[in-house]
PDB file of C-alpha atoms in Angstrom:
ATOM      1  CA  UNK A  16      39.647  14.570  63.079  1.00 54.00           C
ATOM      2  CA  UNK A  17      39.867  14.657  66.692  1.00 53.00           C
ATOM      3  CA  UNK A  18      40.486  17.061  69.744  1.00 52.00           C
ATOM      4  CA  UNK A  19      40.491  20.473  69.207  1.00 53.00           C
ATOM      5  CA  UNK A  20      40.454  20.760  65.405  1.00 59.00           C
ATOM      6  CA  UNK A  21      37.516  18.550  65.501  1.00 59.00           C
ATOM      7  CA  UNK A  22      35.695  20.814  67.802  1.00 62.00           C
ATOM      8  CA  UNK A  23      36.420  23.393  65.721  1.00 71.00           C
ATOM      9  CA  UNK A  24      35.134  21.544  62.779  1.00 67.00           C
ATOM     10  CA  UNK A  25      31.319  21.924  64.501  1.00 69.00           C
ATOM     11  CA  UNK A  26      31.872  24.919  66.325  1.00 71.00           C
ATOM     12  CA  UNK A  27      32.871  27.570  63.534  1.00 77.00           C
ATOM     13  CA  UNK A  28      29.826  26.267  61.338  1.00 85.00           C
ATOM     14  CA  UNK A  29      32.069  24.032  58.592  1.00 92.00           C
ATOM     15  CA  UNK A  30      29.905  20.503  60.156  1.00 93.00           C
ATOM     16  CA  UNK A  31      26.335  22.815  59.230  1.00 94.00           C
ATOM     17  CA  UNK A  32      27.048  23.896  56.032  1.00 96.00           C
ATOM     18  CA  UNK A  33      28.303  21.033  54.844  1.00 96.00           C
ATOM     19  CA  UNK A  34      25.369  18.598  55.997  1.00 96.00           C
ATOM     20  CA  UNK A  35      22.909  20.734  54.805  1.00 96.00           C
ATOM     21  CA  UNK A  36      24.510  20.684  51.711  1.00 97.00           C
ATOM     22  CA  UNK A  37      24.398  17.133  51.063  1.00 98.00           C
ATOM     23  CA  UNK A  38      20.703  17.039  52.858  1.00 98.00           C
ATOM     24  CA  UNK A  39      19.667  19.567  50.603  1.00 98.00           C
ATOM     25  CA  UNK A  40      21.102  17.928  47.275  1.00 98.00           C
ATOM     26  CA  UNK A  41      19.922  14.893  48.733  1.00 98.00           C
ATOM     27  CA  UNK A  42      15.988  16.111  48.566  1.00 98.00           C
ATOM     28  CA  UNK A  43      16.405  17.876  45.361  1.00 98.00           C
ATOM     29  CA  UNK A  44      17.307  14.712  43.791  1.00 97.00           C
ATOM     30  CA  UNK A  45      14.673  12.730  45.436  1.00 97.00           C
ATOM     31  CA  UNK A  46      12.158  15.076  44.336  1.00 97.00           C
ATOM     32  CA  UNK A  47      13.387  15.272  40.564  1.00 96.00           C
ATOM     33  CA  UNK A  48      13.228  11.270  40.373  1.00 95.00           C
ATOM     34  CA  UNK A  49       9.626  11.470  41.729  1.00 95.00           C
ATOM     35  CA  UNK A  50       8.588  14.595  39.393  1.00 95.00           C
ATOM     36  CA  UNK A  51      11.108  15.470  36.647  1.00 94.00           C
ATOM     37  CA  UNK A  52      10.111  18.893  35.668  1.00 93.00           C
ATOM     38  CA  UNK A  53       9.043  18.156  31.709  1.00 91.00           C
ATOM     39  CA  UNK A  54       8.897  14.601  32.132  1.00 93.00           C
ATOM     40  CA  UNK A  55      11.780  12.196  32.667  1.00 93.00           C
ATOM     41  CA  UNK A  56      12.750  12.316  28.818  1.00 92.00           C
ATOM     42  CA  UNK A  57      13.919  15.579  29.179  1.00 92.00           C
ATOM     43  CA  UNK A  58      16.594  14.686  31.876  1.00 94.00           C
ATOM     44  CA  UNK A  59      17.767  11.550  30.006  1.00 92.00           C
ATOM     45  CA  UNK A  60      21.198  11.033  28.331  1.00 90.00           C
ATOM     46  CA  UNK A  61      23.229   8.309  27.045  1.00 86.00           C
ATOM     47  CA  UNK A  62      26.889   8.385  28.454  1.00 82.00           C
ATOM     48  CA  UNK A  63      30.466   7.509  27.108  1.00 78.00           C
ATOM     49  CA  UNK A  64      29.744   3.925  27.446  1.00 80.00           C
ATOM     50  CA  UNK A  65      26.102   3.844  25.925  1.00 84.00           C
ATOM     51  CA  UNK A  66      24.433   3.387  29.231  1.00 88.00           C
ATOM     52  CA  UNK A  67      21.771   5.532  29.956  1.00 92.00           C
ATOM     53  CA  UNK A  68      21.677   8.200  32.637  1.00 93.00           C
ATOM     54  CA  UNK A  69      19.898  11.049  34.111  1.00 95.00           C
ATOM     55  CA  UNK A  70      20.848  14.771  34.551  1.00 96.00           C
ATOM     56  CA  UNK A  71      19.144  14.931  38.131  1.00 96.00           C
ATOM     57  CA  UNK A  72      22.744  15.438  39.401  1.00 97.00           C
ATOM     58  CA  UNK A  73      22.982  18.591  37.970  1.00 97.00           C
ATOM     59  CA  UNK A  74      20.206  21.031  39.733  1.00 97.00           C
ATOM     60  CA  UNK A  75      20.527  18.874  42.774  1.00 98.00           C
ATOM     61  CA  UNK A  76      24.111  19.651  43.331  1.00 98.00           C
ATOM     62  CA  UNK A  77      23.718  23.606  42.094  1.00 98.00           C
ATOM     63  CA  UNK A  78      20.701  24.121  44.362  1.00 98.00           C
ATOM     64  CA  UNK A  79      21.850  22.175  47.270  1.00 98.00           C
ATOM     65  CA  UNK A  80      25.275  24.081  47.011  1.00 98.00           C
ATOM     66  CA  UNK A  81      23.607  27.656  46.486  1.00 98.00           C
ATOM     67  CA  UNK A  82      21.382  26.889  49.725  1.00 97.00           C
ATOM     68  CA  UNK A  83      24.290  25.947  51.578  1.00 97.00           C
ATOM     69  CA  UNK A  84      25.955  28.775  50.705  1.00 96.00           C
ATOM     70  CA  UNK A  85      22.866  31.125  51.929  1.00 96.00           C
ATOM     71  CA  UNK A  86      22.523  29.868  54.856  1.00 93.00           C
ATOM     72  CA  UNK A  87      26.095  29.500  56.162  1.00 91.00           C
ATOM     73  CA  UNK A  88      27.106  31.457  58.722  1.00 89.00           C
ATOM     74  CA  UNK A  89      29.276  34.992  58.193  1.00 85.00           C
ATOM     75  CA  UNK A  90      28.929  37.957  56.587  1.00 87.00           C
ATOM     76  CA  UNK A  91      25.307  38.693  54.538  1.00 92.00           C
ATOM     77  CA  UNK A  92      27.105  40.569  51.666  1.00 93.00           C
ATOM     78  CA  UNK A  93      29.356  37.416  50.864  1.00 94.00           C
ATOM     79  CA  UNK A  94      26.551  34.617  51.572  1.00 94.00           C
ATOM     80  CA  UNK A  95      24.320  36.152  48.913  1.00 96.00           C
ATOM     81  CA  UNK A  96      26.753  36.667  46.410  1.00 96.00           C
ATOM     82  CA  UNK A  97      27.932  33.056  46.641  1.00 97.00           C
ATOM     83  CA  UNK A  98      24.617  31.831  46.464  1.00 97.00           C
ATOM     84  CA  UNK A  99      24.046  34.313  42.764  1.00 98.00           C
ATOM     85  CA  UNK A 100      27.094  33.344  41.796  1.00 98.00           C
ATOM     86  CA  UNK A 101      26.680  29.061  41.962  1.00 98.00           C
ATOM     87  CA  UNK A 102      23.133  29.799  41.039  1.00 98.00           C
ATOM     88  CA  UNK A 103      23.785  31.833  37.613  1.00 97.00           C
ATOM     89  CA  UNK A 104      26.876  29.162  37.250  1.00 97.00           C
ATOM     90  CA  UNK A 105      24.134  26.562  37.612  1.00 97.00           C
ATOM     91  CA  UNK A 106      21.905  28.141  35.328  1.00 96.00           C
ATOM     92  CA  UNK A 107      24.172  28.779  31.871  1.00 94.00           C
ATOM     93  CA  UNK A 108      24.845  25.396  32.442  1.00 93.00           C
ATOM     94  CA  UNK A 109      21.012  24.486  32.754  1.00 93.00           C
ATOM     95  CA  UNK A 110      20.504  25.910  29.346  1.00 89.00           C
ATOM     96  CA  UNK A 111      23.535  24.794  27.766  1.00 86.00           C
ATOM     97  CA  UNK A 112      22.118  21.392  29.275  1.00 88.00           C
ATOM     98  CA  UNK A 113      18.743  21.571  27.951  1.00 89.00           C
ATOM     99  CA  UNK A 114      18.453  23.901  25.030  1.00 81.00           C
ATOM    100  CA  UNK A 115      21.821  23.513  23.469  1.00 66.00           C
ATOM    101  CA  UNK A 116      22.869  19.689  23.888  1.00 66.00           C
ATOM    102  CA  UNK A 117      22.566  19.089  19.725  1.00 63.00           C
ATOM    103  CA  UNK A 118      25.244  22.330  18.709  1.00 62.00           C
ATOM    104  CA  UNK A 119      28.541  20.632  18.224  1.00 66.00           C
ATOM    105  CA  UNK A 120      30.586  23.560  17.622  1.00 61.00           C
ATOM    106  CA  UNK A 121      33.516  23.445  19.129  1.00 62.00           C
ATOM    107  CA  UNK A 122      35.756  26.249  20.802  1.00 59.00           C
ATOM    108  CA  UNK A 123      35.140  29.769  21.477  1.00 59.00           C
ATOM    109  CA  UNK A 124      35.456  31.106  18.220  1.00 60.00           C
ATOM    110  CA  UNK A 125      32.638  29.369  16.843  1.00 58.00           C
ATOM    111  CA  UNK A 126      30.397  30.554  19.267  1.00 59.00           C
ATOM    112  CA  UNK A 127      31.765  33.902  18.732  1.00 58.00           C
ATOM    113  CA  UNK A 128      31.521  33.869  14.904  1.00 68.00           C
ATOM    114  CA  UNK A 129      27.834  32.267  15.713  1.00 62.00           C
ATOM    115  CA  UNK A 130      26.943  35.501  17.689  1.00 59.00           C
ATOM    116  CA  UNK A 131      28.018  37.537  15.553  1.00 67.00           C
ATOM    117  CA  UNK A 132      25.591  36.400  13.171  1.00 63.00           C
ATOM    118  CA  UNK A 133      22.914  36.816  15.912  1.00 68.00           C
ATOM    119  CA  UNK A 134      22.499  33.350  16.854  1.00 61.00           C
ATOM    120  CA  UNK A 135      23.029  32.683  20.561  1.00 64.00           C
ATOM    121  CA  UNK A 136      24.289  29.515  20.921  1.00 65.00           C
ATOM    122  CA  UNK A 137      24.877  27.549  24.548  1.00 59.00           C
ATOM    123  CA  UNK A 138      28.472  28.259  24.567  1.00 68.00           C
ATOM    124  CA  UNK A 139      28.168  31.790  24.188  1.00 67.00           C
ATOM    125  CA  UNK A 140      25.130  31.585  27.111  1.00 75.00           C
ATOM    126  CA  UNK A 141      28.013  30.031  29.301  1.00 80.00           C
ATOM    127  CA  UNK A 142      31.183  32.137  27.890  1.00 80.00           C
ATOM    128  CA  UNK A 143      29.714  35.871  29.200  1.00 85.00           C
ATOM    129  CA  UNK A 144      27.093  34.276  31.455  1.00 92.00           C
ATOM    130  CA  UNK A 145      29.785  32.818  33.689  1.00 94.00           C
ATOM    131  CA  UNK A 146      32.529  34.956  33.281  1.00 93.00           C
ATOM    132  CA  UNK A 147      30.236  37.658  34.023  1.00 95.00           C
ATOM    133  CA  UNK A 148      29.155  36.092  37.271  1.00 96.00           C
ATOM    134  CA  UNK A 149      32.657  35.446  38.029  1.00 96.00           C
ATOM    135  CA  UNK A 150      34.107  39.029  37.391  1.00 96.00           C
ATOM    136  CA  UNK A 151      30.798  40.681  39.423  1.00 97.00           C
ATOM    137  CA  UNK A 152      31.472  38.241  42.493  1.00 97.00           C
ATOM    138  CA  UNK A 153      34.956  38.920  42.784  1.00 97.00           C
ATOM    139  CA  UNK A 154      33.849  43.128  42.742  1.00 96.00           C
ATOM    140  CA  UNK A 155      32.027  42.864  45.150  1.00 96.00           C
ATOM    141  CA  UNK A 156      34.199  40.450  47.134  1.00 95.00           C
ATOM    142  CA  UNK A 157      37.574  42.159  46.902  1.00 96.00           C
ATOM    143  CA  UNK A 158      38.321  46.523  46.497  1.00 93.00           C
ATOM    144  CA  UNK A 159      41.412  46.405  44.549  1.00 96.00           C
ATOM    145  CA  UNK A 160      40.151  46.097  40.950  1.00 97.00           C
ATOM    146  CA  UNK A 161      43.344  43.577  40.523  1.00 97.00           C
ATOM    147  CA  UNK A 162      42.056  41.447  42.887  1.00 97.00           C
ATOM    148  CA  UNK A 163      38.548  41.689  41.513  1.00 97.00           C
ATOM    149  CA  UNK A 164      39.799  40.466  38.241  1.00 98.00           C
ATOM    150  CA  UNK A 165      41.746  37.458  39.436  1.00 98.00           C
ATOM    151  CA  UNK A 166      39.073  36.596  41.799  1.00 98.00           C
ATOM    152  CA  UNK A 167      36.678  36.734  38.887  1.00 97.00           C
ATOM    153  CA  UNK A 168      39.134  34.693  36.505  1.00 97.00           C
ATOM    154  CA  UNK A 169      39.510  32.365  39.368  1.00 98.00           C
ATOM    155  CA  UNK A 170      35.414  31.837  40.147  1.00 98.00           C
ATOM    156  CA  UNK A 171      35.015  31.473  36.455  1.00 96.00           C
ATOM    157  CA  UNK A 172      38.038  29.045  35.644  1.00 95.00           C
ATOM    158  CA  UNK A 173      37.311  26.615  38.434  1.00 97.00           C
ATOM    159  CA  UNK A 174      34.254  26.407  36.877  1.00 96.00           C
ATOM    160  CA  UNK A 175      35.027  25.307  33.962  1.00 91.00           C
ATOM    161  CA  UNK A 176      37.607  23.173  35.388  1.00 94.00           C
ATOM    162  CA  UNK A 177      34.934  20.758  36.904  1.00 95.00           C
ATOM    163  CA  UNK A 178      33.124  20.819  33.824  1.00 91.00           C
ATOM    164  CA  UNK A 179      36.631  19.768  31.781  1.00 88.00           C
ATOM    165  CA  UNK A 180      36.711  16.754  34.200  1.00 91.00           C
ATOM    166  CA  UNK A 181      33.176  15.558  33.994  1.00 89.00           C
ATOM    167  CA  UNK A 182      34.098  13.208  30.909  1.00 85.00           C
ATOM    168  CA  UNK A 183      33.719   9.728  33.177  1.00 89.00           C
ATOM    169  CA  UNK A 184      31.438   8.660  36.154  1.00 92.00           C
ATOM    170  CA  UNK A 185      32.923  10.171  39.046  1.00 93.00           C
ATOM    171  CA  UNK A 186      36.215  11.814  37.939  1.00 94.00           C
ATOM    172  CA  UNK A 187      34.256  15.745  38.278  1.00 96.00           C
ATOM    173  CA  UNK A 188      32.522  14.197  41.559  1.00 97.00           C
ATOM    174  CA  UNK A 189      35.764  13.121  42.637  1.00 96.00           C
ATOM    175  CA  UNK A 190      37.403  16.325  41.974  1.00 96.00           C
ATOM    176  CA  UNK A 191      35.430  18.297  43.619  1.00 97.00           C
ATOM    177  CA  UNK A 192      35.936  16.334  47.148  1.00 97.00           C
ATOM    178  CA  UNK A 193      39.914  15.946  46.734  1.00 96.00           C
ATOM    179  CA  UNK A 194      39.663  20.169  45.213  1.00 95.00           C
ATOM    180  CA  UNK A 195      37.933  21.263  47.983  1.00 95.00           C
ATOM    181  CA  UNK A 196      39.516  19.134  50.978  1.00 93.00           C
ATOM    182  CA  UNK A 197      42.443  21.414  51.675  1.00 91.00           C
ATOM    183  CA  UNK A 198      39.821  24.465  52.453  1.00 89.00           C
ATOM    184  CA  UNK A 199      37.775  22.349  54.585  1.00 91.00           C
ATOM    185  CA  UNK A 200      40.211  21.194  56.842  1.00 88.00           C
ATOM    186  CA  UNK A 201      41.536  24.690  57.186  1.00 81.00           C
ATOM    187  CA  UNK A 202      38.809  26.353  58.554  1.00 79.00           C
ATOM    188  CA  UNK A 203      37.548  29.863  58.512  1.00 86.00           C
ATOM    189  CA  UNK A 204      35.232  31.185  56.380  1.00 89.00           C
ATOM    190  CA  UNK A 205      37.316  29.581  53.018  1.00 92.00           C
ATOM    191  CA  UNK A 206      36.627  26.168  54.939  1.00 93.00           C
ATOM    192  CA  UNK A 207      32.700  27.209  54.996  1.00 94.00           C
ATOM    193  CA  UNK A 208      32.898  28.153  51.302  1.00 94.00           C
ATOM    194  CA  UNK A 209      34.552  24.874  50.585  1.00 96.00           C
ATOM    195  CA  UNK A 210      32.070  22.976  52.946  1.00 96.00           C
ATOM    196  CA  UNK A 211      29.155  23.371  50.326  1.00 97.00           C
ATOM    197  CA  UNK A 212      30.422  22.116  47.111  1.00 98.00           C
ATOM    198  CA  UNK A 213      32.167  18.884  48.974  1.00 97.00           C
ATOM    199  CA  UNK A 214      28.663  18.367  50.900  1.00 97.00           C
ATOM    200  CA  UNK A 215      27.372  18.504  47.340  1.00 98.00           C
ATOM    201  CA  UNK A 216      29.582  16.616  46.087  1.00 98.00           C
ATOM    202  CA  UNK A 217      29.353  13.809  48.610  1.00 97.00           C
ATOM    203  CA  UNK A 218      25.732  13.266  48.170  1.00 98.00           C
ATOM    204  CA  UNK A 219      25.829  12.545  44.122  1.00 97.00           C
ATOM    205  CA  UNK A 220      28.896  10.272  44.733  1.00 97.00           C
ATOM    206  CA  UNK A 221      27.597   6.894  44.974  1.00 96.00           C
ATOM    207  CA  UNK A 222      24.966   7.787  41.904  1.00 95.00           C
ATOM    208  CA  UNK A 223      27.539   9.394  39.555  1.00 95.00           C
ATOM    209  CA  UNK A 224      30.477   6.870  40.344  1.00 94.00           C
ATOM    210  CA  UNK A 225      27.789   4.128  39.097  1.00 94.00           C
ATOM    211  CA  UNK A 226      26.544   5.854  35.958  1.00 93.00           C
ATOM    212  CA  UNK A 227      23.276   6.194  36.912  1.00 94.00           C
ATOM    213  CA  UNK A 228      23.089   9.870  36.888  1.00 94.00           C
ATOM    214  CA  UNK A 229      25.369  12.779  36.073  1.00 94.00           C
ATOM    215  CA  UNK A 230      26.263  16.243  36.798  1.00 96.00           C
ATOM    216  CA  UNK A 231      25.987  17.691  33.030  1.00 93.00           C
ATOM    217  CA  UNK A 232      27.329  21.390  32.896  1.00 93.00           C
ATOM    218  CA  UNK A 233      24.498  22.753  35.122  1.00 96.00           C
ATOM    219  CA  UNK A 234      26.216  20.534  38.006  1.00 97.00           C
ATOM    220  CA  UNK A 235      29.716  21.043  37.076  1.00 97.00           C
ATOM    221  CA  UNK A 236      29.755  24.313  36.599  1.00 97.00           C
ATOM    222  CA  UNK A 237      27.949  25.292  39.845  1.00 98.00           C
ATOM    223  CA  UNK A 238      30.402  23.159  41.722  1.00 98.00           C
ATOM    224  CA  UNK A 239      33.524  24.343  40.180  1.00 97.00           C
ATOM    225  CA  UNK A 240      31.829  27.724  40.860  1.00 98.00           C
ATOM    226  CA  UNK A 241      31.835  27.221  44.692  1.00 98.00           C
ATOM    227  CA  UNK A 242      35.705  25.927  44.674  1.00 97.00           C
ATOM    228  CA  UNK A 243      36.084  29.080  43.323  1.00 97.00           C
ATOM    229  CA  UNK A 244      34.559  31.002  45.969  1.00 97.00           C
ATOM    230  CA  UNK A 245      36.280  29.288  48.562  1.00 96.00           C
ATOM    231  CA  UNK A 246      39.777  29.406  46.884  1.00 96.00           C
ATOM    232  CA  UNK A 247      38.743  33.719  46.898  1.00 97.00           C
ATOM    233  CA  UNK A 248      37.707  33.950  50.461  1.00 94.00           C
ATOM    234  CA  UNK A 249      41.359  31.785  50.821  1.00 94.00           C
ATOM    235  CA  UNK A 250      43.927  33.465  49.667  1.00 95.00           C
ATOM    236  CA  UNK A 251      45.338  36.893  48.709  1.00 96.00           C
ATOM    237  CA  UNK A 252      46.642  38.276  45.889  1.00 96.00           C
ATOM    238  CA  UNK A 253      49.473  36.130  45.138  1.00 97.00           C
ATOM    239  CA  UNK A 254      47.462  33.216  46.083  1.00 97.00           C
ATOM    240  CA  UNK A 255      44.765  34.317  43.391  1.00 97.00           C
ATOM    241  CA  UNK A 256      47.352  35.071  40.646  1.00 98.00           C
ATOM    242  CA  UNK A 257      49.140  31.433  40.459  1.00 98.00           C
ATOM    243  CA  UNK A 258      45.104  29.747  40.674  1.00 97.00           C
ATOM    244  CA  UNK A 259      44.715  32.229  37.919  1.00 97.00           C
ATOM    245  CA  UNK A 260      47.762  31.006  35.891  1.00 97.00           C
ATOM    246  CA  UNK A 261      46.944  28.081  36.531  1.00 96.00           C
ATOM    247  CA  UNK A 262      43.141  27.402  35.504  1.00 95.00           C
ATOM    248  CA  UNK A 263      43.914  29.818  31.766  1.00 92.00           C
ATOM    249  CA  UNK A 264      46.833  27.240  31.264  1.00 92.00           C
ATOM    250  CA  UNK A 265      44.096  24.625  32.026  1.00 90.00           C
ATOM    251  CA  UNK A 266      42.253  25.926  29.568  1.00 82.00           C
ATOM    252  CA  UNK A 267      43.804  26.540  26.759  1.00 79.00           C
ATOM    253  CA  UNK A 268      45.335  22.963  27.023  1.00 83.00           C
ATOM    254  CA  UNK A 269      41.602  22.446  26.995  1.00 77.00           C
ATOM    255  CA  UNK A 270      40.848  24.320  24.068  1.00 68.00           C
ATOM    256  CA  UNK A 271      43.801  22.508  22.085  1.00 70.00           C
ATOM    257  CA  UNK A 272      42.500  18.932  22.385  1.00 72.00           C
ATOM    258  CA  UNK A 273      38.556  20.461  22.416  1.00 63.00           C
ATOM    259  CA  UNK A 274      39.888  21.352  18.626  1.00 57.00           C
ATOM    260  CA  UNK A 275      41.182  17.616  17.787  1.00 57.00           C
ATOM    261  CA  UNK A 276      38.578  14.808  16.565  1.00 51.00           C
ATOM    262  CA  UNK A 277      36.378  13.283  18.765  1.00 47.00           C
ATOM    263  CA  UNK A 278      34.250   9.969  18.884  1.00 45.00           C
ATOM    264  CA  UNK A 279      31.311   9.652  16.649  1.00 42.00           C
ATOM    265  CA  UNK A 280      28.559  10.879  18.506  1.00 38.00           C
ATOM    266  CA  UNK A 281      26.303   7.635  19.337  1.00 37.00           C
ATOM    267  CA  UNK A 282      29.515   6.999  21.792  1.00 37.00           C
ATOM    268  CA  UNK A 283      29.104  10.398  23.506  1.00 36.00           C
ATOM    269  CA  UNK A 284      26.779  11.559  26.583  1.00 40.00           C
ATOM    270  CA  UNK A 285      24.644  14.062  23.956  1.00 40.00           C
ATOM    271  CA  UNK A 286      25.575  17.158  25.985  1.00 41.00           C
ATOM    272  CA  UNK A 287      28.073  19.907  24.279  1.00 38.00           C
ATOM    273  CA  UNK A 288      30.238  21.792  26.850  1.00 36.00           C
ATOM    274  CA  UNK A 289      31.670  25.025  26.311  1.00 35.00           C
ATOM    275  CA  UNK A 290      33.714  26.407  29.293  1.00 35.00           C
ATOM    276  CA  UNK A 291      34.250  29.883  30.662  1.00 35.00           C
ATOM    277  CA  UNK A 292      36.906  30.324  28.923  1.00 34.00           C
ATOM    278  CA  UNK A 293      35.620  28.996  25.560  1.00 35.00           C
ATOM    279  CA  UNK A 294      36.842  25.449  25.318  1.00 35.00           C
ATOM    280  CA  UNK A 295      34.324  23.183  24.358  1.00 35.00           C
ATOM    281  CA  UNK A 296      33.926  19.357  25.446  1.00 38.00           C
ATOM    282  CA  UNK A 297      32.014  16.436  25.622  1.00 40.00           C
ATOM    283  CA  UNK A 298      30.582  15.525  28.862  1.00 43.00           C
ATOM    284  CA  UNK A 299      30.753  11.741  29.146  1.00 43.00           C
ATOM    285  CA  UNK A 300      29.811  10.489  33.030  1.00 41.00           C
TER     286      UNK A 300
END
């Protein structure tokens, strides 16, 4: 990046946000290694390939993102509803992470039927938890109550997009960065919004790419969260509609192979994933 646009790069805040992302994901995950809230068993998995690895990934990324997002500059309003919105991503996924990871119940309907019967299970946490955060970001971020729904669809799909991807070291990592490159380089305040999750992202690379920690559905789904926001302050309504199309078709092609046979479970990562839309997976970085 050089002349101009490179100026522009530092000048309009997109070089700030996007080092104190990773600098702030960077110290989270320090401090977790040092102190891992509940001891270190708590944060431990086994992955696809029976090695094991840690979840540190996961609040580093969400926090480091939501701070990033906070403190970015523009408009109050918009900062602090990105920040709720990767933060309550972040969080479904914390407790699908940590309280759910045994329930291998698969798809939406199970968790629906499971509800129904009054137990709450980690997909159902994540199914209105997120969507909800989705649809109440993209109120408050666009008038038109059409727009407010796709934004919301769109915040909530990208979501679980990440999270669908985040079944190898360093494919959801990966994502993110290549996801959120075209909003970086274009600038504005979609290349802020993007400038978080890709700092975010950078700084777990080299850990998750190596299997030696992972971002679980607390990182994924604050991530994908983030795209989200950025792909919102983006584009307009026909922008929103075919990301819209496009992340339901992702999911239900998601929800058709969540519903085939899987591996036994000694050759999985021990963490259920249900996405916003109700597909569920197995999370295998």
């Amino acid at each position: 990046m050089s002349g101009a646009r490179g100026r522009g790069f530092v000048t309009d805040g997109r070089a700030v946000v996007l080092a104190g992302a990773a600098v702030a994901t960077r110290a989270v995950h320090a401090a977790m290694r040092r102190r891992p809230p509940g001891g270190a068993a708590r944060w431990r998995r086994t992955n696809h390939a029976g090695r094991p690895v840690t979840l540190y990934a996961g609040p580093a990324t969400a926090l480091g993102t939501a701070c990033a997002v906070a403190a970015a500059p523009g408009a109050p309003r918009a900062r602090a509803v990105g920040a709720l919105t990767v933060l309550a991503a972040g969080a479904c996924g914390a407790y699908d992470d940590l309280c759910a990871a045994g329930d291998r119940r698969r798809g939406f309907r199970a968790h629906l039927m499971a509800l129904a019967h009054g137990e709450l299970t980690g997909g159902a946490v994540k199914l209105f938890g997120i969507g909800g955060a989705g649809l109440a970001a993209g109120a408050v971020l666009r008038r038109r109550p059409v727009d407010a729904l796709l934004a919301g669809v769109v915040v909530a799909g990208s979501a679980h997009l990440v999270n669908l991807l985040d079944v190898r070291p360093g494919r959801a990592v990966g994502a993110v960065l290549a996801l959120g490159a075209p909003g970086l380089i274009g600038g504005g305040p979609a290349g802020r919004a993007a400038a978080a999750p890709v700092g975010a992202a950078a700084a777990v690379l080299a850990d998750d790419a190596a299997a030696r920690t992972m971002l679980g559905d607390t990182g994924a789904h604050a991530l994908g969260a983030a795209l989200g926001l950025s792909v919102v302050a983006r584009y307009g309504r026909a922008g929103l509609a075919a990301h819209a199309a496009a992340l339901v078709a992702a999911a239900v092609v998601g929800d058709r192979r969540g519903r085939s046979p899987g591996p036994a479970p000694t050759e999985r990562r021990g963490t259920g994933v249900l996405s916003p839309m109700g597909v569920v997976q197995r999370s295998g970085g």
